[in-house]
Amino acid sequence: MRVATCLAAAAAALPADFPSVPMKGLDGPMRMPLYGIGTWQYNNTVAEQAVLDSFKLGYRHVDTATVYGNQVGVGKALAQLGLPREEYFVTTKIMGGFNASATKENLDNCLKELNLSYVDLLLIHFPSDAEGHGGVEGRQEEWKALEAWAKAGGAKAIGVSHYCAHHIKDVQKVATVPIAVNQVQYHVGMGNAPATATDDKDFMTSQGIVYQAFSSLCGPCPPPYNTELITGDLVTSIGKAHNKTGAQVALKWVVQQGIPVLPKSSNPQHQAENMDLFSWNLTEAEMARLSASTTPPVGGGPSDTDSGDCGIKSVLI
């Protein structure tokens, strides 16, 4: 009863006017922020400063992970800011491929490093371990351990990242709480990409799973794609009509679909631009032009039409 009461009391979370979309929590509906500060590839020092700067601008969501190695820095920033815990949203992730005991150990360590009593959203980062070992039984064991930990007060919502439909179906067979989110790569250039590139975007929508985007500016993409959504002709030409940057246009294309984004920047000017997405709209024609673009394609996989995530087998490997 105490845990349920604490979680329910925290359900208000964000300021009432913060841009958000509905998300399924352990104890009912929650609000997922439509934007947050990403921290991938930042060390503790850079992550700490990025969170401090962005939250002072008005951000209220930070995304981190155990493999990022910066949860301590994120936690230090949150402590320095001194905001009421219910007014901001924290997402972190643990790697896939853990058995039940290792899952709990890694989850407990998240809270320790972040210096928090709970996180708003805890994701399983990948449907296998780093070497691709996992399978149905492994995914189910890790999910059940995550559920138990969350129900004990560790998280208000739980989900996954890099999962495709067959991975989700593995989890659904044993899940007793909703799969809240699937965090995947999604950006301009993928509007008409096949399911192997988008990690079965339409399926996630059909299941009521929030489809959340990372790398929405294609920063990790190989040249020249890594700058196309910042300085490319398509996004900058549309941006001129709105007095916005190319990056803002690329991000707006995603959030205007109701898909949350996590742009990463340690530059306060860019952070401010990356949150300035909600006082203006792209026209239907502009959205159509951006959706029709076939570049940049999905990155990091075996081809321009395959993220590589769906190839993780649904049997033990």
PDB file of N, CA, C and O in Angstrom, residues 53 59 89 127 153 158 162 189 244 299 314:
ATOM      1  N   ASP A  53      22.399  22.934 -17.421  1.00  0.00           N
ATOM      2  CA  ASP A  53      22.081  24.001 -18.365  1.00  0.00           C
ATOM      3  C   ASP A  53      20.691  23.827 -18.966  1.00  0.00           C
ATOM      4  O   ASP A  53      19.908  24.785 -19.056  1.00  0.00           O
ATOM      5  N   TYR A  59      13.931  22.418 -19.543  1.00  0.00           N
ATOM      6  CA  TYR A  59      13.806  20.969 -19.736  1.00  0.00           C
ATOM      7  C   TYR A  59      13.362  20.328 -18.424  1.00  0.00           C
ATOM      8  O   TYR A  59      13.716  20.789 -17.334  1.00  0.00           O
ATOM      9  N   PHE A  89      11.276  14.298 -14.960  1.00  0.00           N
ATOM     10  CA  PHE A  89      11.124  12.938 -15.451  1.00  0.00           C
ATOM     11  C   PHE A  89      12.506  12.377 -15.773  1.00  0.00           C
ATOM     12  O   PHE A  89      13.277  13.004 -16.509  1.00  0.00           O
ATOM     13  N   PRO A 127      17.304  -6.193 -26.939  1.00  0.00           N
ATOM     14  CA  PRO A 127      16.661  -7.507 -26.745  1.00  0.00           C
ATOM     15  C   PRO A 127      17.634  -8.657 -26.543  1.00  0.00           C
ATOM     16  O   PRO A 127      17.230  -9.823 -26.582  1.00  0.00           O
ATOM     17  N   GLY A 153       8.628  -0.329  -6.150  1.00  0.00           N
ATOM     18  CA  GLY A 153       8.819   1.116  -6.005  1.00  0.00           C
ATOM     19  C   GLY A 153       9.943   1.703  -6.821  1.00  0.00           C
ATOM     20  O   GLY A 153      10.190   2.905  -6.745  1.00  0.00           O
ATOM     21  N   ILE A 158       7.739   1.065 -17.188  1.00  0.00           N
ATOM     22  CA  ILE A 158       8.847   0.281 -17.719  1.00  0.00           C
ATOM     23  C   ILE A 158       8.619   0.022 -19.204  1.00  0.00           C
ATOM     24  O   ILE A 158       7.490   0.004 -19.693  1.00  0.00           O
ATOM     25  N   HIS A 162      15.127  -0.636 -28.839  1.00  0.00           N
ATOM     26  CA  HIS A 162      15.655  -1.480 -29.927  1.00  0.00           C
ATOM     27  C   HIS A 162      14.840  -2.765 -30.113  1.00  0.00           C
ATOM     28  O   HIS A 162      15.346  -3.722 -30.712  1.00  0.00           O
ATOM     29  N   GLY A 189      13.856  11.058 -43.241  1.00  0.00           N
ATOM     30  CA  GLY A 189      14.524  10.059 -44.068  1.00  0.00           C
ATOM     31  C   GLY A 189      13.961   8.678 -43.827  1.00  0.00           C
ATOM     32  O   GLY A 189      14.186   7.761 -44.613  1.00  0.00           O
ATOM     33  N   LYS A 244      13.339  29.301 -38.384  1.00  0.00           N
ATOM     34  CA  LYS A 244      13.856  28.241 -37.521  1.00  0.00           C
ATOM     35  C   LYS A 244      15.058  27.588 -38.198  1.00  0.00           C
ATOM     36  O   LYS A 244      15.265  27.715 -39.403  1.00  0.00           O
ATOM     37  N   GLY A 299      20.608   4.289 -39.613  1.00  0.00           N
ATOM     38  CA  GLY A 299      22.037   4.019 -39.487  1.00  0.00           C
ATOM     39  C   GLY A 299      22.317   2.909 -38.500  1.00  0.00           C
ATOM     40  O   GLY A 299      21.470   2.546 -37.685  1.00  0.00           O
ATOM     41  N   SER A 314      14.413 -14.725 -32.244  1.00  0.00           N
ATOM     42  CA  SER A 314      13.353 -14.939 -31.249  1.00  0.00           C
ATOM     43  C   SER A 314      13.458 -16.336 -30.631  1.00  0.00           C
ATOM     44  O   SER A 314      12.554 -16.805 -29.988  1.00  0.00           O
TER      45      SER A 314
END
